[in-house]
Amino acid sequence: MENKAANWLVSDMGKIVVLRMGHRAVRDKRITTHVALTARGLGADGILICRVNDTKITCSVDRVVEQWGGKFSIGFCPSWKTAITQWLGRGGEVIHLTMYGLPLLEVLEQIRKSEKDKLVVVGAEKVPGEVYELATHNVSVSNQPISEVSALGVFLDRYFGGKELSKEFEGHKILILPQKAGKKTIP
Ligand SMILES: C[S@@+](CC[C@H](N)C(=O)[O-])C[C@H]1O[C@@H](n2cnc3c(N)ncnc32)[C@H](O)[C@@H]1O
């Protein structure tokens, strides 16, 4: 696990990075951790968490990466606007998940065809209107209110076309041997 809290702007966090906006330290700790775990488990390269530098989240995700392997970056940034404009400035594109956006299935092919690095934005509380204007795509995963965790999960699954479900995580300490019943792990 690389904590790029200090230098995320100049570092290469990867091709698919999640931007978690509006994180409130105590209230959102659990859900932001779930956003991070979903990002990692379903194929993203890292997560940027905006507003509060919450080391408890880093520790939880850190422990998962140590045990379950793979590369995953986590960074904190004080300003979502700086994160988004820096990302666009580096030639990347911004996919904002919102129930008000265009249906995922309508824009999916266009998004998949583009080779640009992707910053996938999910909110917590009300998302400022400026995000809708700055985003390359405003994408809805149904036009019903769901949660940021499920919106991100569905988006990543459609984006990777299911391949992320069998992704191998290098350097793991634990590996699950899938069973019809019961639990088996190596070691
Ligand atoms: C609990 S919602 C709060 C949204 C907030 N009320 C607003 O108006 O921006 C938190 C986040 O979940 C995601 N979300 C919820 N429903 C969604 C949907 N149907 N499609 C895509 N993203 C969704 C969005 O990223 C949203 O910012």
PDB file of C-alpha atoms and ligand atoms in Angstrom:
ATOM      1  CA  MET A   1       0.000   0.000   0.000  1.00  0.00           C
ATOM      2  CA  GLU A   2       1.348   3.356  -0.991  1.00  0.00           C
ATOM      3  CA  ASN A   3       0.106   6.316   0.970  1.00  0.00           C
ATOM      4  CA  LYS A   4       0.538   9.223  -1.394  1.00  0.00           C
ATOM      5  CA  ALA A   5      -1.105  11.754   0.861  1.00  0.00           C
ATOM      6  CA  ALA A   6       1.735  14.202   0.436  1.00  0.00           C
ATOM      7  CA  ASN A   7       2.553  13.917  -3.249  1.00  0.00           C
ATOM      8  CA  TRP A   8      -0.502  12.558  -5.011  1.00  0.00           C
ATOM      9  CA  LEU A   9      -0.682  15.460  -7.442  1.00  0.00           C
ATOM     10  CA  VAL A  10       2.573  14.603  -9.150  1.00  0.00           C
ATOM     11  CA  SER A  11       2.452  10.868  -8.709  1.00  0.00           C
ATOM     12  CA  ASP A  12       0.926   8.379 -11.053  1.00  0.00           C
ATOM     13  CA  MET A  13      -1.823   6.709  -9.068  1.00  0.00           C
ATOM     14  CA  GLY A  14      -2.909   4.557 -11.985  1.00  0.00           C
ATOM     15  CA  LYS A  15      -5.359   4.457 -14.862  1.00  0.00           C
ATOM     16  CA  ILE A  16      -8.562   4.103 -12.863  1.00  0.00           C
ATOM     17  CA  VAL A  17      -8.714   6.082  -9.645  1.00  0.00           C
ATOM     18  CA  VAL A  18     -11.770   6.762  -7.481  1.00  0.00           C
ATOM     19  CA  LEU A  19     -12.322  10.222  -6.024  1.00  0.00           C
ATOM     20  CA  ARG A  20     -14.405  10.044  -2.865  1.00  0.00           C
ATOM     21  CA  MET A  21     -15.864  13.520  -2.295  1.00  0.00           C
ATOM     22  CA  GLY A  22     -17.287  15.072   0.837  1.00  0.00           C
ATOM     23  CA  HIS A  23     -15.943  12.527   3.334  1.00  0.00           C
ATOM     24  CA  ARG A  24     -16.938  13.485   6.895  1.00  0.00           C
ATOM     25  CA  ALA A  25     -14.520  11.927   9.383  1.00  0.00           C
ATOM     26  CA  VAL A  26     -16.774  10.188  11.889  1.00  0.00           C
ATOM     27  CA  ARG A  27     -20.034   9.923   9.955  1.00  0.00           C
ATOM     28  CA  ASP A  28     -18.618   8.525   6.705  1.00  0.00           C
ATOM     29  CA  LYS A  29     -15.746   6.390   8.008  1.00  0.00           C
ATOM     30  CA  ARG A  30     -17.452   3.064   7.390  1.00  0.00           C
ATOM     31  CA  ILE A  31     -18.931   3.886   4.001  1.00  0.00           C
ATOM     32  CA  THR A  32     -15.727   5.511   2.723  1.00  0.00           C
ATOM     33  CA  THR A  33     -13.843   2.370   3.781  1.00  0.00           C
ATOM     34  CA  HIS A  34     -16.395   0.358   1.791  1.00  0.00           C
ATOM     35  CA  VAL A  35     -15.903   2.634  -1.222  1.00  0.00           C
ATOM     36  CA  ALA A  36     -12.128   2.023  -0.942  1.00  0.00           C
ATOM     37  CA  LEU A  37     -12.530  -1.762  -0.592  1.00  0.00           C
ATOM     38  CA  THR A  38     -14.928  -1.877  -3.542  1.00  0.00           C
ATOM     39  CA  ALA A  39     -12.510   0.198  -5.626  1.00  0.00           C
ATOM     40  CA  ARG A  40      -9.623  -2.147  -4.801  1.00  0.00           C
ATOM     41  CA  GLY A  41     -11.546  -5.415  -4.999  1.00  0.00           C
ATOM     42  CA  LEU A  42     -13.203  -4.592  -8.315  1.00  0.00           C
ATOM     43  CA  GLY A  43     -10.165  -3.408 -10.237  1.00  0.00           C
ATOM     44  CA  ALA A  44      -9.431   0.284  -9.577  1.00  0.00           C
ATOM     45  CA  ASP A  45      -5.806   1.301  -8.983  1.00  0.00           C
ATOM     46  CA  GLY A  46      -6.350   3.715  -6.128  1.00  0.00           C
ATOM     47  CA  ILE A  47      -8.565   6.146  -4.260  1.00  0.00           C
ATOM     48  CA  LEU A  48      -8.291   9.822  -3.438  1.00  0.00           C
ATOM     49  CA  ILE A  49     -10.347  10.862  -0.429  1.00  0.00           C
ATOM     50  CA  CYS A  50     -11.343  14.498  -0.286  1.00  0.00           C
ATOM     51  CA  ARG A  51     -11.642  16.739   2.604  1.00  0.00           C
ATOM     52  CA  VAL A  52     -10.503  14.861   5.697  1.00  0.00           C
ATOM     53  CA  ASN A  53      -7.258  12.959   6.117  1.00  0.00           C
ATOM     54  CA  ASP A  54      -8.627   9.978   8.002  1.00  0.00           C
ATOM     55  CA  THR A  55      -5.789   7.657   8.947  1.00  0.00           C
ATOM     56  CA  LYS A  56      -8.215   5.042  10.307  1.00  0.00           C
ATOM     57  CA  ILE A  57      -9.334   4.415   6.728  1.00  0.00           C
ATOM     58  CA  THR A  58      -5.739   4.108   5.510  1.00  0.00           C
ATOM     59  CA  CYS A  59      -5.052   1.574   8.269  1.00  0.00           C
ATOM     60  CA  SER A  60      -8.109  -0.562   7.439  1.00  0.00           C
ATOM     61  CA  VAL A  61      -7.378  -0.605   3.711  1.00  0.00           C
ATOM     62  CA  ASP A  62      -3.676  -1.082   4.395  1.00  0.00           C
ATOM     63  CA  ARG A  63      -4.401  -4.236   6.398  1.00  0.00           C
ATOM     64  CA  VAL A  64      -6.553  -5.614   3.578  1.00  0.00           C
ATOM     65  CA  VAL A  65      -3.831  -4.987   0.985  1.00  0.00           C
ATOM     66  CA  GLU A  66      -1.199  -6.599   3.223  1.00  0.00           C
ATOM     67  CA  GLN A  67      -3.276  -9.755   3.639  1.00  0.00           C
ATOM     68  CA  TRP A  68      -4.999  -9.988   0.262  1.00  0.00           C
ATOM     69  CA  GLY A  69      -2.319  -8.536  -2.023  1.00  0.00           C
ATOM     70  CA  GLY A  70      -2.293  -6.354  -5.125  1.00  0.00           C
ATOM     71  CA  LYS A  71      -1.217  -2.761  -5.666  1.00  0.00           C
ATOM     72  CA  PHE A  72      -3.549  -0.039  -4.461  1.00  0.00           C
ATOM     73  CA  SER A  73      -2.780   3.615  -3.763  1.00  0.00           C
ATOM     74  CA  ILE A  74      -4.622   5.748  -1.265  1.00  0.00           C
ATOM     75  CA  GLY A  75      -4.270   9.494  -1.004  1.00  0.00           C
ATOM     76  CA  PHE A  76      -6.001  12.395   0.693  1.00  0.00           C
ATOM     77  CA  CYS A  77      -6.608  15.785  -0.868  1.00  0.00           C
ATOM     78  CA  PRO A  78      -8.078  18.863   0.766  1.00  0.00           C
ATOM     79  CA  SER A  79      -9.864  20.058  -2.381  1.00  0.00           C
ATOM     80  CA  TRP A  80     -11.955  18.058  -4.854  1.00  0.00           C
ATOM     81  CA  LYS A  81     -11.660  20.920  -7.326  1.00  0.00           C
ATOM     82  CA  THR A  82      -7.880  20.786  -7.328  1.00  0.00           C
ATOM     83  CA  ALA A  83      -7.997  17.007  -7.721  1.00  0.00           C
ATOM     84  CA  ILE A  84     -10.390  17.179 -10.675  1.00  0.00           C
ATOM     85  CA  THR A  85      -8.653  20.049 -12.466  1.00  0.00           C
ATOM     86  CA  GLN A  86      -5.224  18.453 -11.963  1.00  0.00           C
ATOM     87  CA  TRP A  87      -6.564  15.166 -13.324  1.00  0.00           C
ATOM     88  CA  LEU A  88      -8.053  16.867 -16.399  1.00  0.00           C
ATOM     89  CA  GLY A  89      -4.869  18.901 -16.804  1.00  0.00           C
ATOM     90  CA  ARG A  90      -2.863  15.683 -16.982  1.00  0.00           C
ATOM     91  CA  GLY A  91      -5.007  14.562 -19.919  1.00  0.00           C
ATOM     92  CA  GLY A  92      -7.310  12.302 -17.926  1.00  0.00           C
ATOM     93  CA  GLU A  93     -11.084  12.268 -17.912  1.00  0.00           C
ATOM     94  CA  VAL A  94     -13.608  12.468 -15.122  1.00  0.00           C
ATOM     95  CA  ILE A  95     -16.561  10.102 -14.760  1.00  0.00           C
ATOM     96  CA  HIS A  96     -18.987  11.464 -12.169  1.00  0.00           C
ATOM     97  CA  LEU A  97     -21.471   8.881 -10.889  1.00  0.00           C
ATOM     98  CA  THR A  98     -24.791  10.531 -10.191  1.00  0.00           C
ATOM     99  CA  MET A  99     -28.413   9.439 -10.465  1.00  0.00           C
ATOM    100  CA  TYR A 100     -29.030  12.569 -12.577  1.00  0.00           C
ATOM    101  CA  GLY A 101     -26.539  11.601 -15.297  1.00  0.00           C
ATOM    102  CA  LEU A 102     -26.909   9.795 -18.610  1.00  0.00           C
ATOM    103  CA  PRO A 103     -27.705   6.084 -18.298  1.00  0.00           C
ATOM    104  CA  LEU A 104     -24.569   3.957 -17.930  1.00  0.00           C
ATOM    105  CA  LEU A 105     -25.500   1.680 -20.811  1.00  0.00           C
ATOM    106  CA  GLU A 106     -25.822   4.696 -23.156  1.00  0.00           C
ATOM    107  CA  VAL A 107     -22.295   6.006 -22.498  1.00  0.00           C
ATOM    108  CA  LEU A 108     -20.432   2.835 -21.556  1.00  0.00           C
ATOM    109  CA  GLU A 109     -18.956   2.092 -24.981  1.00  0.00           C
ATOM    110  CA  GLN A 110     -17.692   5.641 -25.383  1.00  0.00           C
ATOM    111  CA  ILE A 111     -16.059   5.480 -21.948  1.00  0.00           C
ATOM    112  CA  ARG A 112     -14.547   2.043 -22.601  1.00  0.00           C
ATOM    113  CA  LYS A 113     -13.149   3.114 -25.988  1.00  0.00           C
ATOM    114  CA  SER A 114     -11.316   6.109 -24.564  1.00  0.00           C
ATOM    115  CA  GLU A 115      -7.786   5.306 -23.471  1.00  0.00           C
ATOM    116  CA  LYS A 116      -7.602   8.276 -21.105  1.00  0.00           C
ATOM    117  CA  ASP A 117      -6.986   7.685 -17.402  1.00  0.00           C
ATOM    118  CA  LYS A 118     -10.229   7.814 -15.492  1.00  0.00           C
ATOM    119  CA  LEU A 119     -11.097   9.557 -12.261  1.00  0.00           C
ATOM    120  CA  VAL A 120     -14.382   8.056 -11.069  1.00  0.00           C
ATOM    121  CA  VAL A 121     -16.089  10.529  -8.723  1.00  0.00           C
ATOM    122  CA  VAL A 122     -18.574   9.487  -6.050  1.00  0.00           C
ATOM    123  CA  GLY A 123     -20.181  11.817  -3.525  1.00  0.00           C
ATOM    124  CA  ALA A 124     -21.338  11.598   0.075  1.00  0.00           C
ATOM    125  CA  GLU A 125     -23.527  14.593   0.900  1.00  0.00           C
ATOM    126  CA  LYS A 126     -24.854  17.002  -1.769  1.00  0.00           C
ATOM    127  CA  VAL A 127     -22.431  17.269  -4.675  1.00  0.00           C
ATOM    128  CA  PRO A 128     -21.722  20.863  -5.847  1.00  0.00           C
ATOM    129  CA  GLY A 129     -23.080  21.812  -9.276  1.00  0.00           C
ATOM    130  CA  GLU A 130     -19.588  22.625 -10.521  1.00  0.00           C
ATOM    131  CA  VAL A 131     -18.687  18.925 -10.452  1.00  0.00           C
ATOM    132  CA  TYR A 132     -21.401  18.273 -13.058  1.00  0.00           C
ATOM    133  CA  GLU A 133     -19.865  20.945 -15.284  1.00  0.00           C
ATOM    134  CA  LEU A 134     -16.263  19.812 -14.888  1.00  0.00           C
ATOM    135  CA  ALA A 135     -17.026  16.107 -15.411  1.00  0.00           C
ATOM    136  CA  THR A 136     -16.328  14.583 -18.813  1.00  0.00           C
ATOM    137  CA  HIS A 137     -19.299  12.275 -18.238  1.00  0.00           C
ATOM    138  CA  ASN A 138     -22.115  12.405 -15.679  1.00  0.00           C
ATOM    139  CA  VAL A 139     -23.243   8.806 -15.485  1.00  0.00           C
ATOM    140  CA  SER A 140     -26.238   7.258 -13.763  1.00  0.00           C
ATOM    141  CA  VAL A 141     -26.459   3.692 -12.544  1.00  0.00           C
ATOM    142  CA  SER A 142     -30.257   3.718 -12.794  1.00  0.00           C
ATOM    143  CA  ASN A 143     -32.048   7.009 -12.158  1.00  0.00           C
ATOM    144  CA  GLN A 144     -32.930   5.997  -8.622  1.00  0.00           C
ATOM    145  CA  PRO A 145     -31.062   6.985  -5.454  1.00  0.00           C
ATOM    146  CA  ILE A 146     -28.750   4.089  -4.564  1.00  0.00           C
ATOM    147  CA  SER A 147     -25.485   4.211  -2.636  1.00  0.00           C
ATOM    148  CA  GLU A 148     -22.021   5.285  -3.746  1.00  0.00           C
ATOM    149  CA  VAL A 149     -20.755   1.775  -2.962  1.00  0.00           C
ATOM    150  CA  SER A 150     -23.242   0.050  -5.240  1.00  0.00           C
ATOM    151  CA  ALA A 151     -22.961   2.720  -7.974  1.00  0.00           C
ATOM    152  CA  LEU A 152     -19.183   2.264  -8.003  1.00  0.00           C
ATOM    153  CA  GLY A 153     -19.444  -1.538  -7.977  1.00  0.00           C
ATOM    154  CA  VAL A 154     -21.837  -1.644 -10.921  1.00  0.00           C
ATOM    155  CA  PHE A 155     -19.795   0.923 -12.860  1.00  0.00           C
ATOM    156  CA  LEU A 156     -16.512  -0.972 -12.406  1.00  0.00           C
ATOM    157  CA  ASP A 157     -18.131  -4.276 -13.304  1.00  0.00           C
ATOM    158  CA  ARG A 158     -19.602  -2.894 -16.528  1.00  0.00           C
ATOM    159  CA  TYR A 159     -16.383  -1.048 -17.350  1.00  0.00           C
ATOM    160  CA  PHE A 160     -14.201  -4.155 -16.941  1.00  0.00           C
ATOM    161  CA  GLY A 161     -16.871  -6.400 -18.446  1.00  0.00           C
ATOM    162  CA  GLY A 162     -16.711  -8.866 -15.536  1.00  0.00           C
ATOM    163  CA  LYS A 163     -12.954  -9.526 -15.919  1.00  0.00           C
ATOM    164  CA  GLU A 164     -12.291  -7.875 -12.560  1.00  0.00           C
ATOM    165  CA  LEU A 165     -14.158 -10.730 -10.843  1.00  0.00           C
ATOM    166  CA  SER A 166     -11.258 -13.091 -11.481  1.00  0.00           C
ATOM    167  CA  LYS A 167      -8.441 -10.573 -11.023  1.00  0.00           C
ATOM    168  CA  GLU A 168      -5.335 -11.980  -9.341  1.00  0.00           C
ATOM    169  CA  PHE A 169      -3.791  -9.975  -6.537  1.00  0.00           C
ATOM    170  CA  GLU A 170      -0.027 -10.444  -6.443  1.00  0.00           C
ATOM    171  CA  GLY A 171       1.767 -10.844  -3.144  1.00  0.00           C
ATOM    172  CA  HIS A 172      -1.235 -12.095  -1.196  1.00  0.00           C
ATOM    173  CA  LYS A 173      -0.856 -13.830   2.151  1.00  0.00           C
ATOM    174  CA  ILE A 174      -4.328 -15.336   2.052  1.00  0.00           C
ATOM    175  CA  LEU A 175      -6.077 -16.910  -0.919  1.00  0.00           C
ATOM    176  CA  ILE A 176      -9.605 -18.286  -0.920  1.00  0.00           C
ATOM    177  CA  LEU A 177     -10.275 -21.671  -2.463  1.00  0.00           C
ATOM    178  CA  PRO A 178     -13.914 -21.299  -3.484  1.00  0.00           C
ATOM    179  CA  GLN A 179     -16.189 -23.967  -2.015  1.00  0.00           C
ATOM    180  CA  LYS A 180     -19.773 -24.974  -2.604  1.00  0.00           C
ATOM    181  CA  ALA A 181     -20.121 -24.967   1.164  1.00  0.00           C
ATOM    182  CA  GLY A 182     -17.778 -24.037   3.962  1.00  0.00           C
ATOM    183  CA  LYS A 183     -14.653 -21.879   3.938  1.00  0.00           C
ATOM    184  CA  LYS A 184     -11.204 -22.855   2.681  1.00  0.00           C
ATOM    185  CA  THR A 185      -8.166 -20.594   2.478  1.00  0.00           C
ATOM    186  CA  ILE A 186      -4.467 -20.932   1.746  1.00  0.00           C
ATOM    187  CA  PRO A 187      -2.547 -21.045   4.032  1.00  0.00           C
TER     188      PRO A 187
HETATM  189  C1  LIG B   1     -26.146   9.015  -1.027  1.00  0.00           C
HETATM  190  S1  LIG B   1     -25.813   9.793  -2.533  1.00  0.00           S
HETATM  191  C2  LIG B   1     -26.034  11.493  -2.168  1.00  0.00           C
HETATM  192  C3  LIG B   1     -26.266  12.341  -3.394  1.00  0.00           C
HETATM  193  C4  LIG B   1     -26.705  13.771  -3.068  1.00  0.00           C
HETATM  194  N1  LIG B   1     -27.989  13.780  -2.456  1.00  0.00           N
HETATM  195  C5  LIG B   1     -26.687  14.661  -4.300  1.00  0.00           C
HETATM  196  O1  LIG B   1     -27.693  15.210  -4.629  1.00  0.00           O
HETATM  197  O2  LIG B   1     -25.631  14.803  -4.925  1.00  0.00           O
HETATM  198  C6  LIG B   1     -24.075   9.622  -2.556  1.00  0.00           C
HETATM  199  C7  LIG B   1     -23.481   9.303  -3.897  1.00  0.00           C
HETATM  200  O3  LIG B   1     -23.952   8.049  -4.377  1.00  0.00           O
HETATM  201  C8  LIG B   1     -23.830   8.011  -5.788  1.00  0.00           C
HETATM  202  N2  LIG B   1     -25.122   7.609  -6.359  1.00  0.00           N
HETATM  203  C9  LIG B   1     -26.283   7.434  -5.705  1.00  0.00           C
HETATM  204  N3  LIG B   1     -27.250   7.005  -6.533  1.00  0.00           N
HETATM  205  C10 LIG B   1     -26.680   6.895  -7.757  1.00  0.00           C
HETATM  206  C11 LIG B   1     -27.149   6.460  -9.027  1.00  0.00           C
HETATM  207  N4  LIG B   1     -28.406   6.043  -9.208  1.00  0.00           N
HETATM  208  N5  LIG B   1     -26.286   6.462 -10.067  1.00  0.00           N
HETATM  209  C12 LIG B   1     -24.999   6.844  -9.886  1.00  0.00           C
HETATM  210  N6  LIG B   1     -24.488   7.243  -8.697  1.00  0.00           N
HETATM  211  C13 LIG B   1     -25.315   7.266  -7.651  1.00  0.00           C
HETATM  212  C14 LIG B   1     -23.401   9.397  -6.238  1.00  0.00           C
HETATM  213  O4  LIG B   1     -22.010   9.420  -6.493  1.00  0.00           O
HETATM  214  C15 LIG B   1     -23.755  10.238  -5.029  1.00  0.00           C
HETATM  215  O5  LIG B   1     -22.987  11.401  -4.953  1.00  0.00           O
END
